[in-house]
C-alpha positions as MATLAB code, in Angstrom:
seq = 'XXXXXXXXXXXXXXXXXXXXXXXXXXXXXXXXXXXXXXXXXXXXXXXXXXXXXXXXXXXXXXXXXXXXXXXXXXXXXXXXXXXXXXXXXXXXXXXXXXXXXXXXXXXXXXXXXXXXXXXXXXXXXXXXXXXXXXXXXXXXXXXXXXXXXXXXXXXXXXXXXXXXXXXXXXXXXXXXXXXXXXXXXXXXXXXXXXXXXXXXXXXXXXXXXXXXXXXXXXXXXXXXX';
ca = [
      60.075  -26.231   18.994;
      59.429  -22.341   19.309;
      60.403  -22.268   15.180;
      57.978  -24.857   14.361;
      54.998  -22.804   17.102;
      55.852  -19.560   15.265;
      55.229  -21.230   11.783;
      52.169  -22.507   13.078;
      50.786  -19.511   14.327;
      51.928  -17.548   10.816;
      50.278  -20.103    9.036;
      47.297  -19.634   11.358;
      46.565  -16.223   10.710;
      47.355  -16.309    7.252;
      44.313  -18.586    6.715;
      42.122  -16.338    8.809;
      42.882  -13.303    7.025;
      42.140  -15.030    3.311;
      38.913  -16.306    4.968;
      38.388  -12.235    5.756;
      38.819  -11.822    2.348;
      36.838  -14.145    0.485;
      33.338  -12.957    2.566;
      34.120   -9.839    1.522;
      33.351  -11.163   -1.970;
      29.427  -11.631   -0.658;
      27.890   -8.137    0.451;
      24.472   -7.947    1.926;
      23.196   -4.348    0.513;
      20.439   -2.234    2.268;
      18.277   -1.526    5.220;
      17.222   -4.442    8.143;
      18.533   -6.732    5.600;
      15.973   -6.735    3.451;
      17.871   -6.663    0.061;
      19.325   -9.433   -1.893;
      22.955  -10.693   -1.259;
      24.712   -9.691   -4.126;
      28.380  -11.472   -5.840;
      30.992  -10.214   -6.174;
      29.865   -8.761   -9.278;
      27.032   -7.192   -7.883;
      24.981   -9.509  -10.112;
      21.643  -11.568   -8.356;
      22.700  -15.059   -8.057;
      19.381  -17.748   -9.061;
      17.576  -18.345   -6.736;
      18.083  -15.273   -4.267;
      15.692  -13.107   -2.494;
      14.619  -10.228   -4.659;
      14.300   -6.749   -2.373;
      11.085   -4.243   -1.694;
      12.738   -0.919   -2.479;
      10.462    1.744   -3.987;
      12.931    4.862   -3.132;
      13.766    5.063   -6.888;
       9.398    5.498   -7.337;
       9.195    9.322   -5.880;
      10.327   10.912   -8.869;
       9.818    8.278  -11.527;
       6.974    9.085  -14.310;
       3.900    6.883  -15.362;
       5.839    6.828  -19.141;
       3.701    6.532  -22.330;
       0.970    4.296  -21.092;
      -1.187    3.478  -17.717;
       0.492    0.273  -15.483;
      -1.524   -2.792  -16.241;
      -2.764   -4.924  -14.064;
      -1.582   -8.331  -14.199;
      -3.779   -9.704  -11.314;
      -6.331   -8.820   -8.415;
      -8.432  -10.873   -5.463;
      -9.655   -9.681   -1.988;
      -6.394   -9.468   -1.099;
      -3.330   -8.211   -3.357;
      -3.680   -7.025   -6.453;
      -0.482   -7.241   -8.981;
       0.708   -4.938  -11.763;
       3.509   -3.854  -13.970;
       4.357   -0.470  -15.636;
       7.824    1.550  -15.506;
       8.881    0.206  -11.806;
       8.739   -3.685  -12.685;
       6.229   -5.553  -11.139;
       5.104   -4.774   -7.782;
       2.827   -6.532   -5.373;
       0.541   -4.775   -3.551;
      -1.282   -6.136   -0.416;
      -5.026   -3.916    0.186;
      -4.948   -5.775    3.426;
      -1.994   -3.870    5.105;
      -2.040   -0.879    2.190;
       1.809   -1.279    1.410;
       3.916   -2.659   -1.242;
       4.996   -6.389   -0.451;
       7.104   -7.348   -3.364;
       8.768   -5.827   -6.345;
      10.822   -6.954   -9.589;
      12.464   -3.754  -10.910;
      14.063   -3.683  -14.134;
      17.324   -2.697  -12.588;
      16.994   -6.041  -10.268;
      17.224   -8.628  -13.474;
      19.524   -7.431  -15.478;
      21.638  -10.271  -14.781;
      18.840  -11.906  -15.966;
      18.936  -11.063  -19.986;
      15.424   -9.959  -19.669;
      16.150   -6.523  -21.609;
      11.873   -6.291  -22.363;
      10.623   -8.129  -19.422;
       7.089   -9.244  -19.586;
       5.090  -10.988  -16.798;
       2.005  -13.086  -16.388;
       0.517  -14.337  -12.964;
      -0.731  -17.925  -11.900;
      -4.001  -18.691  -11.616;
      -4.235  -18.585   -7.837;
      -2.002  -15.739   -7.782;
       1.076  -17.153   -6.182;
       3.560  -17.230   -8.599;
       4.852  -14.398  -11.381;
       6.180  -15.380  -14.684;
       8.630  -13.704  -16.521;
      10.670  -13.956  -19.738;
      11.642  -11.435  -22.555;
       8.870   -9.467  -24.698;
      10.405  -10.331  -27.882;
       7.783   -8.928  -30.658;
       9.976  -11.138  -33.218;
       9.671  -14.721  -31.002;
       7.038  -17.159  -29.502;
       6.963  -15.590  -26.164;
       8.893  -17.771  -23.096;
       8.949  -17.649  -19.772;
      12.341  -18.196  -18.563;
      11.815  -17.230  -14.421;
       9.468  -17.365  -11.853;
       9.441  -15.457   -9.065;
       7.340  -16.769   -5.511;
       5.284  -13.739   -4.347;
       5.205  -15.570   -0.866;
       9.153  -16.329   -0.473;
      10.309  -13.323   -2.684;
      12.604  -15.963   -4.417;
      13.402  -15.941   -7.882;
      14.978  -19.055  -10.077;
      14.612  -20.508  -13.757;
      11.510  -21.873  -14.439;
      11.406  -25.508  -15.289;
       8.723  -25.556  -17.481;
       5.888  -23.305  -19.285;
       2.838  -22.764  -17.133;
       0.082  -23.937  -18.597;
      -2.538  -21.826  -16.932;
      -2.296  -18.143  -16.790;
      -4.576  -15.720  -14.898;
      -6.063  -12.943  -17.394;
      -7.556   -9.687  -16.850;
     -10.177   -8.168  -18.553;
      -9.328   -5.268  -21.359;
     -12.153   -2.876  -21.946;
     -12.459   -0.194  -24.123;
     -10.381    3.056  -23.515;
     -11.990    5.067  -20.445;
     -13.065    7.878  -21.723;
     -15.002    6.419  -24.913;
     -16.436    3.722  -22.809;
     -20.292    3.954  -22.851;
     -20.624    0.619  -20.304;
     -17.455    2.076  -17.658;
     -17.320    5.568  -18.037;
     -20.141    6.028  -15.342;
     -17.682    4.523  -12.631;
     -14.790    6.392  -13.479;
     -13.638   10.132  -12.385;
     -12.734   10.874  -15.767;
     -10.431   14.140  -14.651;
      -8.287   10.534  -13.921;
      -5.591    8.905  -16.181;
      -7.307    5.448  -16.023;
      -6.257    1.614  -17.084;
      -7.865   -0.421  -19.688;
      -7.701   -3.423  -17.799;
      -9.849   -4.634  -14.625;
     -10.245   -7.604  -12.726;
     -14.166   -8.516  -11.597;
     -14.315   -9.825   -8.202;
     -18.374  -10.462   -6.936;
     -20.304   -7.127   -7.615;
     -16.846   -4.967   -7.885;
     -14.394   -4.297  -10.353;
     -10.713   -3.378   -9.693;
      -8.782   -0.882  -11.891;
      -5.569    1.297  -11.781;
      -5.309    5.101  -12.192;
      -3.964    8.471  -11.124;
      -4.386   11.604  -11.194;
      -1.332   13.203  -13.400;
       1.775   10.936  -14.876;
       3.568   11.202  -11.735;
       4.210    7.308  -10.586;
       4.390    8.413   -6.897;
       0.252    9.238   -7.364;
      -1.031    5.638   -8.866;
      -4.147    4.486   -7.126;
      -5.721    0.924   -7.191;
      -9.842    1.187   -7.041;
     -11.987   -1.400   -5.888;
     -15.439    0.206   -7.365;
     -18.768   -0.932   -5.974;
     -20.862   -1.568   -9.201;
     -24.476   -1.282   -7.663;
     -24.067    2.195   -6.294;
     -20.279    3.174   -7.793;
     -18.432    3.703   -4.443;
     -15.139    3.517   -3.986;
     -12.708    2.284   -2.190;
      -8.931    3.935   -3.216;
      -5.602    2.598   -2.265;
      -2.170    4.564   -2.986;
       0.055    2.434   -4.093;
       3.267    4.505   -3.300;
       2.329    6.576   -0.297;
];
């Protein structure tokens, strides 16, 4: 009887400890748990929560051209440049959401390129591929931060308007500080206009600008600060 207890209890705590082991397999990475659970391959699984971290930002430069914006309303405005895509919310002036280029990897998106719904909910992504008919092969939920294949192509896409280069702009240039590196692209919204810039190539200093088009006024928002 005492054999047959002590082989119980062995086999007992050898099941515990290989339990031990196998959640060691899942790590959850970061600060207040706000970073994605990573395998054991420290790949992003489909379909997992992508993190906000913008600690890599502070010393990253704009690169050879502006960020574009991708989308804008009263509320959050959307763009892409060197860092991803981020999500920015005017509302509470901070960061919300971000896909860095680091984050999909796993994702065999090597030239990512993004497009946002209509109604500004969702971001599209797939591979810019100069060579190929462009496809979007994820979509990312700004509201649940989740990111999984997409099922099929969206068939409405919102779209910013391109202007000509600030600068040489005879229509724009009156709105702009032009001692500013400034976007080409900006997004209308009643009697204002929103539009990206900053005032060297350091990413850390990129502003959004919701400009008042009766008087010019401005309203600036640091996107990184």
């Amino acid at each position: 009887m005492k054999k047959l207890l002590f082989t119980f209890i062995s086999l007992f705590l050898l099941l515990a400890a290989c339990q031990a082991n196998d959640s060691d397999a899942i790590t959850l990475v970061g600060q207040d748990n706000e970073h994605p659970i990573l395998g054991s391959d420290n790949t992003l699984p489909e379909g997992e929560e992508l993190a906000v971290d913008t600690s890599d930002i502070e010393q990253m430069n704009i690169g050879s051209e502006m960020p574009k914006l991708l989308y804008a309303d009263n509320n959050i405005a959307i763009m892409q440049g060197t860092f991803g895509v981020v999500v920015y919310n005017m509302q509470d002036s901070i960061v919300t959401n971000r896909i860095s280029y680091e984050q999909i990897k796993s994702y065999d998106l090597p030239m990512m390129l993004a497009s946002v719904s209509q109604d500004g909910t969702t971001i599209f992504i797939g591979n810019d591929d100069m060579y190929n008919e462009f496809i979007y092969t994820y979509q990312y939920n700004i509201s649940s931060r989740v990111i999984k294949k997409t099922i099929q192509q969206p068939s409405s896409l919102f779209s910013p308007i391109t202007i000509e280069t600030p600068g040489y702009n005879e229509e724009y240039d009156k709105y702009f500080d032009l001692n500013y590196l400034t976007a080409d692209k900006i997004v209308e919204l009643d009697n204002t206009f929103i539009y990206l810039r900053s005032k060297d190539w350091n990413m850390k200093n990129l502003q959004i600008v919701i400009c008042q088009y009766e008087d010019s006024e401005n309203k600036v928002f640091d996107v990184f600060k």
